[in-house]
XYZ file of C-alpha atoms in Angstrom:
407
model
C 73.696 132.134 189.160
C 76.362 131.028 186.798
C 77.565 127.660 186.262
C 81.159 126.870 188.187
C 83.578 124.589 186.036
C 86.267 123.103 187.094
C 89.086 123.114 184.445
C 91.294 120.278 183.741
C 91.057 116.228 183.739
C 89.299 114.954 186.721
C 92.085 114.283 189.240
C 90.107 114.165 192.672
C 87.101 112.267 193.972
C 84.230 113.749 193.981
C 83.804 114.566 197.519
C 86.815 117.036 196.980
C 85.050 118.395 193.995
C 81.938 119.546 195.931
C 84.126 120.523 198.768
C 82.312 123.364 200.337
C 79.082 122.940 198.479
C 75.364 121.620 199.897
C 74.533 118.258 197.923
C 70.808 118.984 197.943
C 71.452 122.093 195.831
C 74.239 121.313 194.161
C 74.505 119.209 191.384
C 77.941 117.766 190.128
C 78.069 116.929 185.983
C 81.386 115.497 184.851
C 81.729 116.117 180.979
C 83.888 115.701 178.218
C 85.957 118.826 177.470
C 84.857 118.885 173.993
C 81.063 119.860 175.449
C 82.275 122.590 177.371
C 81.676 125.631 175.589
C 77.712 124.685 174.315
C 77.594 122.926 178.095
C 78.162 125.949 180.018
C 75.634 127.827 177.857
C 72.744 125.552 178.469
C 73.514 125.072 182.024
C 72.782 128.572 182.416
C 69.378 128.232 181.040
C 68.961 125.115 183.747
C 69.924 127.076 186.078
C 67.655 130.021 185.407
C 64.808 127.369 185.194
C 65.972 125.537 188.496
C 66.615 128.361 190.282
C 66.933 126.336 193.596
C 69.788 124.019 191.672
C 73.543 125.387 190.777
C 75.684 122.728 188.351
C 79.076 122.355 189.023
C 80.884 121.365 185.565
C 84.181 118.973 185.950
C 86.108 118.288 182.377
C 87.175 115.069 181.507
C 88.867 114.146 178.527
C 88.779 111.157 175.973
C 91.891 109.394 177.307
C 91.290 109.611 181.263
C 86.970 109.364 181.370
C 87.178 105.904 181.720
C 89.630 105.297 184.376
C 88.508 107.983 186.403
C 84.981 107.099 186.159
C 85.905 103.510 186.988
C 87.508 104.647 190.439
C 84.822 107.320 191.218
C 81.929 104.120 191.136
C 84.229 101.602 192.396
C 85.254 103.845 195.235
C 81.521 105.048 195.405
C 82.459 108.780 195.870
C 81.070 109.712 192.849
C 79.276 112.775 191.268
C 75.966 113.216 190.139
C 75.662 112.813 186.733
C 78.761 111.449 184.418
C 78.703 111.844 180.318
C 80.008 108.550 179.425
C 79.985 105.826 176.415
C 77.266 104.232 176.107
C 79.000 100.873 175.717
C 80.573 101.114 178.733
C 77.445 100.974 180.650
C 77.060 97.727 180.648
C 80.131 96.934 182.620
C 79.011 99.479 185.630
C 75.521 97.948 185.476
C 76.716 94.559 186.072
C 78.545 96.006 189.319
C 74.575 97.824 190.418
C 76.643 101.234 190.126
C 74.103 103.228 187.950
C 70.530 104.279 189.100
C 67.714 103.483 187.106
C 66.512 106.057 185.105
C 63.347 104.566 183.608
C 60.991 107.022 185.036
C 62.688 109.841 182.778
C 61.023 108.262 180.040
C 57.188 108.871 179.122
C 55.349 111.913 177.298
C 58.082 114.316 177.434
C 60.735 111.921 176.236
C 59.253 108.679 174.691
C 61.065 105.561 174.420
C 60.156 105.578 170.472
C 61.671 108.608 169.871
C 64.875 107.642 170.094
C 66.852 105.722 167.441
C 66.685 102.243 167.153
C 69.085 100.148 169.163
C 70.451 103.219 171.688
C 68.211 102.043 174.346
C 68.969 98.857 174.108
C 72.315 99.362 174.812
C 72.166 101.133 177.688
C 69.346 98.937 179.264
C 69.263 95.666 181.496
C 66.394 93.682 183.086
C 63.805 96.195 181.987
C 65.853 99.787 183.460
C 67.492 101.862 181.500
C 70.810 103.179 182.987
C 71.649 105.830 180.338
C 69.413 108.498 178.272
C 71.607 108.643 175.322
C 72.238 112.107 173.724
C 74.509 111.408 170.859
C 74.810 108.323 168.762
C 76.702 107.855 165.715
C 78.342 105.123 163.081
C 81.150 104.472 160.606
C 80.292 104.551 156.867
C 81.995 104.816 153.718
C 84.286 107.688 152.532
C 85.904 108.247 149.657
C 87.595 110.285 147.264
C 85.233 111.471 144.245
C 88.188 112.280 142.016
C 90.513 109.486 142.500
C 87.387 107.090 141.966
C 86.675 109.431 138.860
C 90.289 108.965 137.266
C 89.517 104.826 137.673
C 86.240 105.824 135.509
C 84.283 105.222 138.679
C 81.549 106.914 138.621
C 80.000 106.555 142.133
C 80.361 104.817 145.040
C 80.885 100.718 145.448
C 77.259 99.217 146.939
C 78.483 95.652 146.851
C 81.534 93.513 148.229
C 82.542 93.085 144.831
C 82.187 96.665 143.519
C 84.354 97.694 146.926
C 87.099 95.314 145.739
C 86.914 95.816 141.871
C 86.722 100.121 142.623
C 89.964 99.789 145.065
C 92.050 97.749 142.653
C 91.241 100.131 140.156
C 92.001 103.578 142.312
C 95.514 101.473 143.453
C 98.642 102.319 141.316
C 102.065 103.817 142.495
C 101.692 105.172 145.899
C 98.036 105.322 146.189
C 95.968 102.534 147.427
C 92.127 102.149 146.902
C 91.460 101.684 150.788
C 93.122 101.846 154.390
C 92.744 100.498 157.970
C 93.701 101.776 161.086
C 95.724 98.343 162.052
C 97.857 100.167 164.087
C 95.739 101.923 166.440
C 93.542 100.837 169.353
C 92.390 96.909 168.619
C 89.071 98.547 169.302
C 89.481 100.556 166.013
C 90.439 97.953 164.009
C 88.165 95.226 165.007
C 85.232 97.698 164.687
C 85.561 97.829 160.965
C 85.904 94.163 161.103
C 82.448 93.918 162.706
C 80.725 95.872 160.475
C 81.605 93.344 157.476
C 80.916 90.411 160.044
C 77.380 91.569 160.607
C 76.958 92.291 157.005
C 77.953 88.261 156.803
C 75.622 87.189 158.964
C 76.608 87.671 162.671
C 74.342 89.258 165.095
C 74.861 90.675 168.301
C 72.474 89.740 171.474
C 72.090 91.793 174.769
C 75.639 93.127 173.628
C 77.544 89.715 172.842
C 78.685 89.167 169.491
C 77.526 86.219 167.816
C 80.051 84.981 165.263
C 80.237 82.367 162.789
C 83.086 80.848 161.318
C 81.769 82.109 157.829
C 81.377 85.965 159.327
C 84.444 86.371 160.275
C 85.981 84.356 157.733
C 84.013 86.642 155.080
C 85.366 89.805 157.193
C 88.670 88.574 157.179
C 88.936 88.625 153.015
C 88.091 92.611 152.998
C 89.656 93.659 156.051
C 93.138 92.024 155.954
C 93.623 89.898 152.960
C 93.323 93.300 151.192
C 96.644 94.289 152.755
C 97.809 91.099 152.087
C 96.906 90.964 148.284
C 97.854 94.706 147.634
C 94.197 96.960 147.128
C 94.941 98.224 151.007
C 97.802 100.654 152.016
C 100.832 98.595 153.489
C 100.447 101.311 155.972
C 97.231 100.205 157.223
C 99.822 97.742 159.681
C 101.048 101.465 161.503
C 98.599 103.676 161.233
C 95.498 104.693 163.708
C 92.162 106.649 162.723
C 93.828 109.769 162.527
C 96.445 108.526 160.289
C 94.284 106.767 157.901
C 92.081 110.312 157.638
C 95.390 112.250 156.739
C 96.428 109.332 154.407
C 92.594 109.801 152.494
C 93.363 114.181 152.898
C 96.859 113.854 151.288
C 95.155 111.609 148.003
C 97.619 108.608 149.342
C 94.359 106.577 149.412
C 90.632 106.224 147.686
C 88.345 105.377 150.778
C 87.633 103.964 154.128
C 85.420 103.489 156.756
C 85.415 106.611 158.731
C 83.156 108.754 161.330
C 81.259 111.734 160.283
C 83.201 114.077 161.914
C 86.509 112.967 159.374
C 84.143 114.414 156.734
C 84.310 118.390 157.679
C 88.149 118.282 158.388
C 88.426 117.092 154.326
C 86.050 119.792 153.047
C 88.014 122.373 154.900
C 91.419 120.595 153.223
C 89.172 121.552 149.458
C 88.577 117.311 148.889
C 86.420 116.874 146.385
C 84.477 114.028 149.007
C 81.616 111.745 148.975
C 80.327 109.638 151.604
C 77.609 106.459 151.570
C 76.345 103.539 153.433
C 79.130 100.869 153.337
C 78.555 98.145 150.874
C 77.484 94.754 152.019
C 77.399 91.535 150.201
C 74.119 91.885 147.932
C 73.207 95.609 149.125
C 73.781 97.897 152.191
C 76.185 96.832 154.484
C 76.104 97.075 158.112
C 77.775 98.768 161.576
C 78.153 99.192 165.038
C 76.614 102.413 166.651
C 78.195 103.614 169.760
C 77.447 107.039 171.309
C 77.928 108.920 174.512
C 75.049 109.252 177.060
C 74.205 110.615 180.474
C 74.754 108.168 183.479
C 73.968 109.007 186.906
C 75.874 106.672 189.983
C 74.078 105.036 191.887
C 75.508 106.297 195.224
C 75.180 109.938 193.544
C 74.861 112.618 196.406
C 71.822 114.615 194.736
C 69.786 111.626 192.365
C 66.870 113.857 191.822
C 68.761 116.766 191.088
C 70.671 114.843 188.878
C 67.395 113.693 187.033
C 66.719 117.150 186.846
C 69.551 118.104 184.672
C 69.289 115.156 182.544
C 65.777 115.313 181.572
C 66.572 119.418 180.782
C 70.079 117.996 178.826
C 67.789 115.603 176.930
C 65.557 118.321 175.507
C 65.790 117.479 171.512
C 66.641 121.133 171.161
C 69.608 120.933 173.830
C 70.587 117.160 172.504
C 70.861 119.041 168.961
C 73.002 121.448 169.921
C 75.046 119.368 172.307
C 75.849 116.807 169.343
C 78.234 117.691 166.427
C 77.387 113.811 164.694
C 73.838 113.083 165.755
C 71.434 113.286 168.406
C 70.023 109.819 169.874
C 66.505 111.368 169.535
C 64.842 110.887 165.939
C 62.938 114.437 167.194
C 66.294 115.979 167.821
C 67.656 115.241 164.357
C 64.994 117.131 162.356
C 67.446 120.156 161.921
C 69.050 120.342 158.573
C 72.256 120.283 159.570
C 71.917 116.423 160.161
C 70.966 115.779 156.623
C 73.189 117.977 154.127
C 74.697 115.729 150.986
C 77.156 114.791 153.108
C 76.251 113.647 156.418
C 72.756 111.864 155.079
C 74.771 108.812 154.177
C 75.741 108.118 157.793
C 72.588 109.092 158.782
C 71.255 106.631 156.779
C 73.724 104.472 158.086
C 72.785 105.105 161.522
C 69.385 104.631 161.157
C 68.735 101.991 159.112
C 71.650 99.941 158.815
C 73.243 99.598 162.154
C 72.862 97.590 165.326
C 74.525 99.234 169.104
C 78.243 97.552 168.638
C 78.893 94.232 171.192
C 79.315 96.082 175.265
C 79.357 92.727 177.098
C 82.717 92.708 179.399
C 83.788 88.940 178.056
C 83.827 90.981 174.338
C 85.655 93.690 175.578
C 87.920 91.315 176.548
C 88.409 89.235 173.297
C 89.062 92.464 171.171
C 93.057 92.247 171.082
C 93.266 88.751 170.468
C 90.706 89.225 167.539
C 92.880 92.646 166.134
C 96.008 90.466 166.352
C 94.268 88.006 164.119
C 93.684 90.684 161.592
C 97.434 91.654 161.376
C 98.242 87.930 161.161
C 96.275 87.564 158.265
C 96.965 91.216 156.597
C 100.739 90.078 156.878
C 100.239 86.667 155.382
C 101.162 84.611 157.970
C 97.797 83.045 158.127
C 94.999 82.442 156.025
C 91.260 84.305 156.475
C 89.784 80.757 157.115
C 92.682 79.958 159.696
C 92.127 83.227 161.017
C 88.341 82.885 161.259
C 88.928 79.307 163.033
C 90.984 80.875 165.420
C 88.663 83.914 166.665
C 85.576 81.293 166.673
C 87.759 78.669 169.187
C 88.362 82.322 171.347
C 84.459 83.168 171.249
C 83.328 79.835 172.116
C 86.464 79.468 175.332
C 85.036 83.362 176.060
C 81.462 83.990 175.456
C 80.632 80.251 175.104
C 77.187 79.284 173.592
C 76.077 83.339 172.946
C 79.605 83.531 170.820
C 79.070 80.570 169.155
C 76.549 81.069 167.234
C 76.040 77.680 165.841
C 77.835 78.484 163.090
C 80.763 76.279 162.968
């Protein structure tokens, strides 16, 4: 029996999805549209192996998962299992919409075979609410032949070499870095993160904790480079996608970009390199994010939906279903994970990352904290006025877990 999927963005509750369909054999998976084609394959093999099961596939898409997901628990007329962000997990857990999924876990799928930190983000009180499949960072990208004209000869590892190599690369209408300022605040105050927690903050059960000096620190790469001229004036207008054409069309000589940036530039002929991004004294670090399987808590067919999830978490079918990285270390062994130019975010991942801040009362602070940035990429305030300012916010918001002590 071949799997049914319903094209489009999800537009109806679930009961209308299922319409027609007995719950105890049916099991409802809303993905992302992206995971379709490799999707339908291997829920054909689930099926054939569940022959008492049939999966009914519902797209979503990137800009309309999280409302609709949102309504679907609220509401609680949900499917059975939803592919959704790990760091938005949290904020359904605190609402008791997800089941536990903790007895997923054991010889088949150890705990320890995943990579450090996606568990934690997805887990509360001692469940775990997710199995992530795919996890993945930000690292360092850059242009091997406008580094090359500046007589650089590899990558920046330190603060200092970052600054020193994008002063260099910067002359006419090419600047040695760019940030997505004018994007989603998420965006922007992601890379501002990273060189926070390279500075010294930490993040705890998914709350940030800043310090004055972290963010100040942060604050004199991210924005006082526009400010002072080594980052593209652009950075103030431009999102992800923007910055990435900027970098394809030589306009500027790195950034702080995703893995998946890295294929669209080889296919443009860049002559690109990619490593871990530099801290202060050494590696730097990041948030991790990824998308994982959830399944509701009022979902009509829970063990079904176990079902699927434990076959989707496979490390074969978590390989194939990834195109950054799979969240098991098992899964990852293939050596398409590790070619010269996706080992460096690997790397990244691995070994220089924490899960990036999920608490609600975060979420909430992140567009007063981007319009800090811009304040101080357009001069009008200083990176320690600017770091004052988003440590009075975390105390008022997070209070003693955004504090940090560090005033």
């Amino acid at each position: 029996m071949s799997a049914a999927l319903v094209l489009g963005v999800v537009g109806t509750i679930a009961s209308a999805v299922v319409s027609g369909h007995d719950s105890a054999r049916t099991v409802t998976w809303w993905l992302p549209n992206w995971d379709t084609p490799i999707a339908t394959e291997l829920v054909a093999q689930f099926e054939a192996e569940n022959p008492d099961l049939t999966v009914r596939m519902v797209e979503t898409t990137v800009d309309t998962i999280a409302n609709k997901v949102s309504v679907a628990l609220d509401s609680g007329d949900t499917p059975d299992v939803i592919t959704e962000l790990a760091s938005r997990t949290r904020t359904y857990v605190r609402e008791n919409q997800l089941a536990d999924l903790s007895d997923l876990f054991g010889p088949q799928m150890p705990r320890e075979d995943f990579i450090s930190g996606a568990l934690d983000a997805v887990s509360s009180g001692g469940a775990v609410h997710a199995v992530p499949y795919r996890w993945d960072c930000i690292a360092l990208i850059y242009n091997k032949d406008l580094l090359a004209g500046a007589g650089i000869t590899g990558p920046p590892t330190t603060w200092a070499d970052f600054a020193a190599d994008a002063k260099a690369v910067t002359a006419g209408d090419v600047a040695g870095v760019a940030w997505p300022m004018g994007g989603t605040p998420n965006d922007l105050v992601n890379r501002f993160l990273g060189f926070a927690l390279s500075a010294g903050a930490t993040v705890e059960d998914g709350v940030p904790r800043l310090t004055t000096e972290s963010s100040r620190a942060a604050l004199e790469v991210v924005a006082s480079s526009v400010a002072d001229g080594w980052a593209s004036r652009s950075s103030l207008e431009v999102d992800n996608t923007e910055v990435r054409e900027l970098f394809i069309n030589g306009r500027v000589g790195m950034y702080v970009g995703g893995v998946f940036d890295v294929q669209l530039q080889l296919d443009a002929g860049m002559n690109v390199g990619t490593a871990v991004t530099p801290g202060p004294a050494g590696p730097g670090m990041q948030g991790a994010d990824g998308w994982g399987y959830v399944v509701p808590a009022e979902a009509p067919n829970t063990e079904g939906a176990k079902r699927l999830v434990a076959f989707l978490s496979r490390p074969a079918n978590m390989a194939r279903l990834t195109s950054t990285y799979p969240a098991r270390i098992s899964a990852a062994d293939d050596p398409r994970f590790h070619d010269e130019y996706r080992q460096a975010h690997y790397e990244q991942l691995t070994e220089h990352s924490v899960p990036t801040p999920n608490d609600p009362a975060w979420v909430s602070m992140i567009p007063s904290v981007a319009g800090t940035i811009q304040s101080v990429a357009l001069g009008e305030s200083t990176p320690d006025e600017g770091a004052r300012a988003i440590q009075a916010e975390a105390d008022r918001v997070l209070g003693p877990a955004g504090a940090g002590g560090g005033r």
